[in-house]
Coordinates of C-alpha atoms and ligand atoms in Angstrom, one line a residue:
M1 CA -51.5 7.3 172.9
Q2 CA -52.9 6.5 176.3
I3 CA -54.4 3.0 176.5
K4 CA -58.1 3.4 177.4
V5 CA -59.1 -0.2 177.0
P6 CA -56.2 -2.6 177.7
F7 CA -56.2 -6.0 176.0
L8 CA -56.0 -7.7 179.4
D9 CA -56.0 -6.4 182.9
L10 CA -54.7 -9.0 185.4
K11 CA -54.1 -6.4 188.1
T12 CA -57.8 -5.6 188.3
H13 CA -58.7 -9.2 187.9
H14 CA -56.6 -10.2 190.9
A15 CA -57.5 -7.3 193.2
P16 CA -60.5 -8.8 195.0
M17 CA -58.6 -12.1 195.5
L18 CA -55.3 -10.8 196.6
D19 CA -55.7 -11.3 200.4
D20 CA -56.7 -14.9 199.9
I21 CA -53.9 -15.5 197.4
N22 CA -51.2 -13.9 199.7
R23 CA -52.4 -16.1 202.5
A24 CA -52.3 -19.2 200.3
I25 CA -48.8 -18.4 199.2
Q26 CA -47.6 -17.9 202.8
E27 CA -49.0 -21.4 203.6
V28 CA -46.9 -22.9 200.9
I29 CA -43.8 -21.0 202.2
Q30 CA -44.5 -22.2 205.7
S31 CA -44.8 -25.8 204.7
S32 CA -42.0 -25.7 202.1
A33 CA -44.1 -27.9 199.7
F34 CA -42.7 -26.1 196.6
A35 CA -42.4 -28.9 194.0
G36 CA -45.5 -31.1 193.7
G37 CA -46.8 -32.0 197.2
P38 CA -50.1 -31.5 199.0
F39 CA -51.1 -28.2 197.4
V40 CA -50.8 -29.7 194.0
A41 CA -52.7 -32.8 195.1
A42 CA -55.5 -30.6 196.5
F43 CA -55.7 -28.5 193.3
E44 CA -55.8 -31.7 191.2
Q45 CA -58.8 -32.9 193.1
E46 CA -60.6 -29.6 192.8
F47 CA -59.8 -29.2 189.1
A48 CA -60.9 -32.8 188.4
A49 CA -64.2 -32.1 190.1
F50 CA -64.6 -28.9 188.1
C51 CA -64.2 -30.8 184.9
D52 CA -66.4 -33.7 186.1
A53 CA -63.4 -35.9 185.5
P54 CA -62.0 -38.8 187.5
H55 CA -58.3 -37.6 187.3
A56 CA -56.4 -34.4 186.9
L57 CA -52.6 -34.1 187.0
G58 CA -50.8 -30.9 187.5
V59 CA -47.8 -30.2 185.3
G60 CA -45.5 -27.3 184.4
S61 CA -47.4 -25.9 181.4
G62 CA -50.0 -26.7 178.7
T63 CA -47.2 -27.6 176.4
E64 CA -46.0 -30.3 178.8
A65 CA -49.6 -31.5 179.2
L66 CA -49.8 -32.1 175.5
W67 CA -46.3 -33.7 175.3
L68 CA -46.9 -36.0 178.2
S69 CA -50.3 -37.0 176.9
L70 CA -48.8 -38.1 173.6
L71 CA -46.0 -39.9 175.3
A72 CA -48.4 -41.7 177.6
C73 CA -50.4 -42.8 174.6
G74 CA -47.1 -44.4 173.3
I75 CA -46.7 -42.0 170.4
G76 CA -43.2 -41.7 169.0
P77 CA -41.0 -41.7 165.9
G78 CA -42.7 -42.9 162.7
D79 CA -46.2 -41.9 164.0
E80 CA -48.5 -39.2 162.7
V81 CA -50.9 -37.1 164.7
I82 CA -53.6 -35.1 163.0
T83 CA -54.3 -31.5 164.3
V84 CA -55.3 -28.1 162.9
P85 CA -53.1 -25.2 161.6
S86 CA -55.3 -22.6 163.4
T87 CA -53.7 -22.9 166.8
F88 CA -50.8 -21.9 169.0
M89 CA -47.5 -23.4 168.0
A90 CA -47.4 -25.6 171.1
T91 CA -50.1 -28.0 169.8
A92 CA -47.8 -29.1 166.9
E93 CA -44.5 -28.7 168.8
A94 CA -45.6 -31.3 171.3
I95 CA -46.2 -33.8 168.4
T96 CA -42.7 -33.0 167.1
Y97 CA -41.1 -33.3 170.5
C98 CA -42.4 -37.0 170.7
G99 CA -40.6 -37.7 167.4
A100 CA -43.9 -37.9 165.6
R101 CA -45.1 -35.9 162.6
P102 CA -47.9 -33.3 162.7
V103 CA -50.5 -33.7 159.9
F104 CA -52.9 -30.8 159.5
V105 CA -56.6 -30.6 158.5
D106 CA -58.4 -27.4 157.8
V107 CA -60.9 -25.8 160.2
D108 CA -64.6 -25.2 159.9
E109 CA -65.3 -21.8 158.4
R110 CA -67.8 -20.6 161.0
T111 CA -66.4 -22.0 164.3
Y112 CA -62.7 -22.1 163.4
T113 CA -62.3 -25.6 165.0
M114 CA -61.3 -28.9 163.4
N115 CA -63.5 -29.9 160.4
P116 CA -64.3 -33.5 161.1
E117 CA -65.1 -34.1 157.4
A118 CA -61.4 -33.4 156.5
L119 CA -60.1 -36.2 158.7
Q120 CA -60.4 -39.0 156.2
S121 CA -58.1 -37.3 153.7
A122 CA -55.4 -37.0 156.4
L123 CA -55.6 -40.6 157.6
T124 CA -52.6 -42.9 156.8
T125 CA -51.4 -46.2 158.2
R126 CA -49.1 -44.2 160.5
T127 CA -51.9 -42.1 162.1
R128 CA -52.1 -42.7 165.8
A129 CA -53.9 -39.8 167.4
I130 CA -56.0 -36.7 166.8
I131 CA -55.6 -33.4 168.7
P132 CA -58.7 -31.2 168.2
V133 CA -58.2 -27.7 169.6
H134 CA -61.0 -25.9 171.5
L135 CA -59.9 -22.6 169.9
F136 CA -60.7 -19.4 171.7
G137 CA -62.8 -21.3 174.3
Q138 CA -65.2 -23.1 171.9
P139 CA -65.2 -26.9 171.9
A140 CA -64.5 -28.6 168.6
D141 CA -67.2 -30.8 167.2
M142 CA -66.2 -33.8 169.3
D143 CA -68.8 -36.4 168.5
P144 CA -67.8 -37.0 164.8
I145 CA -64.1 -36.6 165.8
V146 CA -64.3 -39.2 168.5
E147 CA -66.4 -41.5 166.3
F148 CA -63.8 -41.3 163.6
A149 CA -61.0 -42.0 166.1
R150 CA -62.7 -45.0 167.6
K151 CA -63.4 -46.4 164.1
H152 CA -59.7 -46.2 163.2
G153 CA -58.2 -47.0 166.7
L154 CA -56.8 -43.5 167.3
Y155 CA -56.3 -41.6 170.6
V156 CA -58.1 -38.3 171.0
I157 CA -56.2 -35.6 173.0
E158 CA -58.2 -32.4 173.6
D159 CA -56.2 -29.2 173.4
A160 CA -58.3 -27.5 176.0
C161 CA -55.6 -24.9 176.8
Q162 CA -58.1 -22.1 176.1
A163 CA -61.3 -23.7 177.2
H164 CA -61.5 -24.1 181.0
G165 CA -65.2 -24.7 181.8
A166 CA -66.4 -25.0 178.2
E167 CA -69.0 -27.6 177.5
Y168 CA -70.0 -29.7 174.5
K169 CA -73.6 -31.2 174.6
G170 CA -73.8 -30.5 178.3
R171 CA -70.4 -32.2 179.1
R172 CA -67.3 -30.3 180.3
V173 CA -64.3 -30.4 178.0
G174 CA -61.7 -32.6 179.6
I175 CA -63.6 -35.9 179.4
L176 CA -64.6 -35.9 175.7
G177 CA -61.4 -37.6 174.5
D178 CA -58.7 -39.8 176.1
T179 CA -56.9 -36.9 177.8
A180 CA -57.4 -33.1 177.8
C181 CA -54.7 -30.6 178.2
F182 CA -55.1 -27.3 180.0
S183 CA -52.8 -24.3 180.2
F184 CA -52.7 -22.0 183.2
Y185 CA -50.5 -19.4 181.5
P186 CA -51.3 -16.1 183.4
G187 CA -53.7 -14.6 180.8
K188 CA -55.9 -17.7 180.5
N189 CA -59.4 -17.9 181.9
L190 CA -57.8 -19.7 184.8
G191 CA -54.2 -18.4 185.0
A192 CA -51.4 -19.0 187.5
F193 CA -48.8 -16.6 188.7
G194 CA -46.3 -18.1 186.3
E195 CA -46.3 -21.2 184.2
A196 CA -48.5 -24.2 184.9
G197 CA -50.8 -26.7 183.2
A198 CA -52.9 -29.9 183.8
I199 CA -53.9 -33.1 182.1
V200 CA -57.4 -34.4 182.8
T201 CA -58.4 -37.9 181.9
G202 CA -61.0 -40.6 182.5
S203 CA -58.4 -43.3 182.1
T204 CA -56.8 -44.6 185.3
E205 CA -54.1 -46.3 183.2
L206 CA -53.1 -43.1 181.4
S207 CA -53.3 -41.1 184.6
E208 CA -50.9 -43.5 186.3
K209 CA -48.5 -43.4 183.4
I210 CA -48.5 -39.6 183.3
R211 CA -48.0 -39.4 187.0
I212 CA -44.8 -41.4 186.7
L213 CA -43.6 -39.7 183.5
R214 CA -44.0 -36.2 184.9
D215 CA -41.7 -37.1 187.8
H216 CA -38.6 -38.5 186.1
G217 CA -40.3 -41.8 185.6
Q218 CA -40.1 -42.7 189.3
V219 CA -42.7 -44.8 191.1
R220 CA -41.1 -43.9 194.4
K221 CA -38.1 -41.8 195.2
Y222 CA -35.1 -42.9 193.2
F223 CA -36.8 -46.0 191.7
H224 CA -37.4 -45.3 188.0
T225 CA -39.6 -47.6 185.9
M226 CA -39.6 -45.3 182.8
V227 CA -37.5 -42.5 181.4
G228 CA -39.5 -39.4 182.2
W229 CA -38.8 -35.7 182.7
N230 CA -39.4 -33.1 185.3
C231 CA -42.9 -31.8 184.5
R232 CA -44.1 -31.2 188.1
M233 CA -46.4 -28.3 189.0
D234 CA -45.1 -25.8 191.6
G235 CA -46.8 -25.8 195.0
I236 CA -47.2 -22.0 194.8
Q237 CA -48.9 -22.2 191.5
A238 CA -51.3 -24.8 192.8
A239 CA -52.1 -22.7 195.9
V240 CA -52.8 -19.6 193.7
L241 CA -54.9 -21.7 191.2
R242 CA -57.0 -23.1 194.1
I243 CA -58.1 -19.6 195.0
K244 CA -58.6 -18.5 191.4
L245 CA -60.6 -21.6 190.5
R246 CA -63.3 -20.4 192.9
H247 CA -63.8 -17.3 190.7
L248 CA -63.6 -19.1 187.3
E249 CA -67.2 -19.7 186.8
A250 CA -68.2 -16.1 187.6
G251 CA -65.5 -14.9 185.2
N252 CA -66.6 -17.2 182.4
E253 CA -70.2 -16.0 182.8
R254 CA -69.1 -12.4 182.5
R255 CA -67.0 -13.2 179.4
R256 CA -70.1 -14.8 177.9
A257 CA -72.2 -11.7 178.7
H258 CA -69.5 -9.4 177.1
A259 CA -69.5 -11.7 174.0
A260 CA -73.2 -11.5 173.7
E261 CA -73.0 -7.7 173.8
Y262 CA -70.2 -7.6 171.2
D263 CA -72.3 -10.0 169.1
A264 CA -75.5 -7.9 169.3
A265 CA -73.6 -4.7 168.4
L266 CA -71.4 -6.1 165.6
S267 CA -73.6 -8.7 163.9
G268 CA -74.7 -7.5 160.5
V269 CA -72.1 -4.7 160.4
K270 CA -70.6 -4.6 156.9
G271 CA -67.0 -5.8 156.8
I272 CA -67.2 -7.7 160.1
V273 CA -67.6 -11.4 160.7
I274 CA -68.4 -12.2 164.3
P275 CA -67.5 -15.5 165.9
A276 CA -70.2 -18.2 165.7
Q277 CA -71.1 -20.2 168.8
R278 CA -72.2 -23.8 167.9
S279 CA -75.7 -24.3 169.3
C280 CA -74.7 -27.4 171.4
V281 CA -71.7 -25.8 173.2
R282 CA -70.9 -23.5 176.0
H283 CA -68.2 -21.2 174.6
V284 CA -66.1 -19.5 177.4
Y285 CA -64.5 -16.8 175.2
H286 CA -60.9 -16.9 176.2
V287 CA -60.6 -14.8 173.0
Y288 CA -63.2 -12.9 171.1
A289 CA -61.9 -12.6 167.5
I290 CA -63.7 -10.9 164.7
C291 CA -62.6 -11.3 161.0
V292 CA -62.1 -8.1 159.0
N293 CA -60.7 -7.3 155.5
E294 CA -58.3 -4.5 156.1
R295 CA -56.8 -5.7 159.3
D296 CA -53.8 -3.4 159.5
E297 CA -55.9 -0.3 159.0
V298 CA -58.5 -1.5 161.5
T299 CA -56.0 -2.3 164.3
K300 CA -54.2 1.0 163.7
C301 CA -57.4 2.9 163.9
L302 CA -58.3 1.2 167.2
A303 CA -54.8 1.7 168.6
D304 CA -55.2 5.5 167.8
R305 CA -58.3 5.5 169.9
G306 CA -56.5 3.8 172.8
I307 CA -58.0 0.3 172.2
A308 CA -55.6 -2.6 172.4
T309 CA -56.1 -5.6 170.2
G310 CA -54.4 -8.9 169.6
I311 CA -53.9 -11.3 166.7
H312 CA -54.4 -15.0 167.3
Y313 CA -52.6 -16.1 165.2
P314 CA -50.9 -14.2 162.3
V315 CA -49.3 -17.2 160.7
P316 CA -51.0 -20.6 160.5
I317 CA -48.8 -23.4 161.8
H318 CA -48.3 -25.2 158.4
L319 CA -46.8 -22.0 157.0
Q320 CA -44.4 -21.3 160.0
Q321 CA -40.8 -21.2 159.0
A322 CA -40.1 -23.8 161.7
Y323 CA -42.3 -26.3 159.8
R324 CA -41.0 -25.7 156.3
N325 CA -39.7 -29.3 156.4
L326 CA -43.3 -30.6 156.5
G327 CA -43.7 -29.4 152.9
Y328 CA -47.0 -27.5 153.2
T329 CA -47.5 -24.5 150.9
Q330 CA -49.8 -21.5 150.7
G331 CA -53.3 -22.5 149.8
A332 CA -53.1 -25.9 151.6
F333 CA -55.7 -24.9 154.2
P334 CA -57.6 -21.9 152.8
I335 CA -59.9 -21.3 155.8
A336 CA -57.0 -21.3 158.3
E337 CA -55.1 -19.0 156.0
R338 CA -58.1 -16.6 155.7
C339 CA -58.5 -16.6 159.5
A340 CA -54.8 -15.8 160.0
A341 CA -55.1 -12.9 157.6
G342 CA -58.3 -11.4 159.0
F343 CA -58.6 -12.1 162.7
V344 CA -58.6 -9.3 165.2
S345 CA -59.0 -10.2 168.9
L346 CA -60.9 -7.6 170.9
P347 CA -60.4 -7.0 174.6
M348 CA -62.1 -9.8 176.5
Y349 CA -61.9 -10.3 180.3
P350 CA -64.4 -10.4 183.1
E351 CA -63.6 -6.9 184.4
L352 CA -64.5 -5.1 181.1
T353 CA -67.0 -2.3 182.0
E354 CA -70.0 -1.1 180.1
A355 CA -68.0 2.0 179.2
H356 CA -65.1 -0.2 177.9
L357 CA -67.5 -2.3 175.8
E358 CA -69.1 0.8 174.3
M359 CA -65.7 2.3 173.4
V360 CA -64.6 -0.9 171.7
I361 CA -67.8 -1.3 169.8
E362 CA -67.8 2.3 168.6
G363 CA -64.1 2.0 167.8
V364 CA -64.5 -1.2 165.8
K365 CA -67.4 0.2 163.8
E366 CA -65.5 3.3 162.9
A367 CA -62.3 1.4 162.2
V368 CA -64.0 -1.0 159.8
A369 CA -65.8 1.8 158.0
R370 CA -62.5 3.7 157.6
G371 CA -60.7 0.5 156.6
S372 CA -63.1 -0.1 153.8
E373 CA -62.4 3.4 152.4
V374 CA -58.7 2.7 151.8
Ligands
PLP401 C1 -54.2 -23.7 172.0 C2 -53.0 -23.8 173.0 N1 -52.3 -24.9 173.0 C3 -51.2 -25.0 173.9 C4 -50.8 -23.9 174.6 C5 -49.6 -24.0 175.4 O1 -49.8 -23.8 176.8 P1 -48.6 -23.2 177.7 O2 -48.3 -21.8 177.3 O3 -49.1 -23.3 179.1 O4 -47.4 -24.1 177.5 C6 -51.5 -22.7 174.6 C7 -51.1 -21.6 175.4 O5 -51.0 -20.5 174.9 C8 -52.6 -22.6 173.7 O6 -53.3 -21.5 173.6

């Protein structure tokens, strides 16, 4: 079957920027500033300004951003970090890679982000930090999370890997906790031409620590005050990201308009739960996921019509084989489990046309109606 609506279309997304991007890449090649360097520093300044934050540090990926944030907060063996099971594996992996233990709490049933009311039950004397995830581009309910953290002396690390430009009560994600972690994986709202990530923080102390940790713990060449790792951002990625950052807001606005169109067409349709946007946030729709009952039938029917879909994510983290040792069983987090069973992500990117949207909407309505017949 010919694909009529791809899940993502990076080629079309990049077309109007290609001349600028090629020029920027040539500049890096001419100056040989490939690892860290002035292009990374310039991107850091611009991305910090975009987030209304004092500091941004470019790193190799969103996973590294999470890992270095935890290390900079001094988290290690014997510690526990509370997060959610409805996320990409990297959120929990970073905790494990510090030697700490991930402890999960369920998500809110309408917004799919961390349920602040569940935090108390996960708190122990070993808890050191909380990682709320701004899933799909919607900020978690940060005020009660930060309030709980401050009361108990915990760090808050935002997993903003899917939420570039999202806002909570008029403030950009990135400065709502102690650090915020961004991924520039190519398909993200702001994506590099390879792997890249960033940490944003309001803390000069954490920023300095992360700057040293990401570069082998060196304060100047060959003088190491800490044992760090190589987590530097590439100059070419920074140069590409600087160009793409100029287009991010327009892209986010188009995503929001597409989401509004999906919402209007699919709300109230029997068998579909549309995503809810909290009234105090600006959701940037990295992913537009609906929840359906007969997912396999629905996705197959859409595929037969040439409409690509995704599933974010089919197995909640607490039930992943890799985390069997944590001892969680089916039923531990019913909302996360229900989401994992029912989510279908629809095509969502700035370049979707009116014709694409109509095809998806008609396809989904028919697929859900057919799914309910089986
Ligand atoms: C919620 C979340 N956390 C962390 C990551 C990890 O980012 P990266 O792939 O850049 O390492 C991702 C990326 O997919 C993500 O979506």
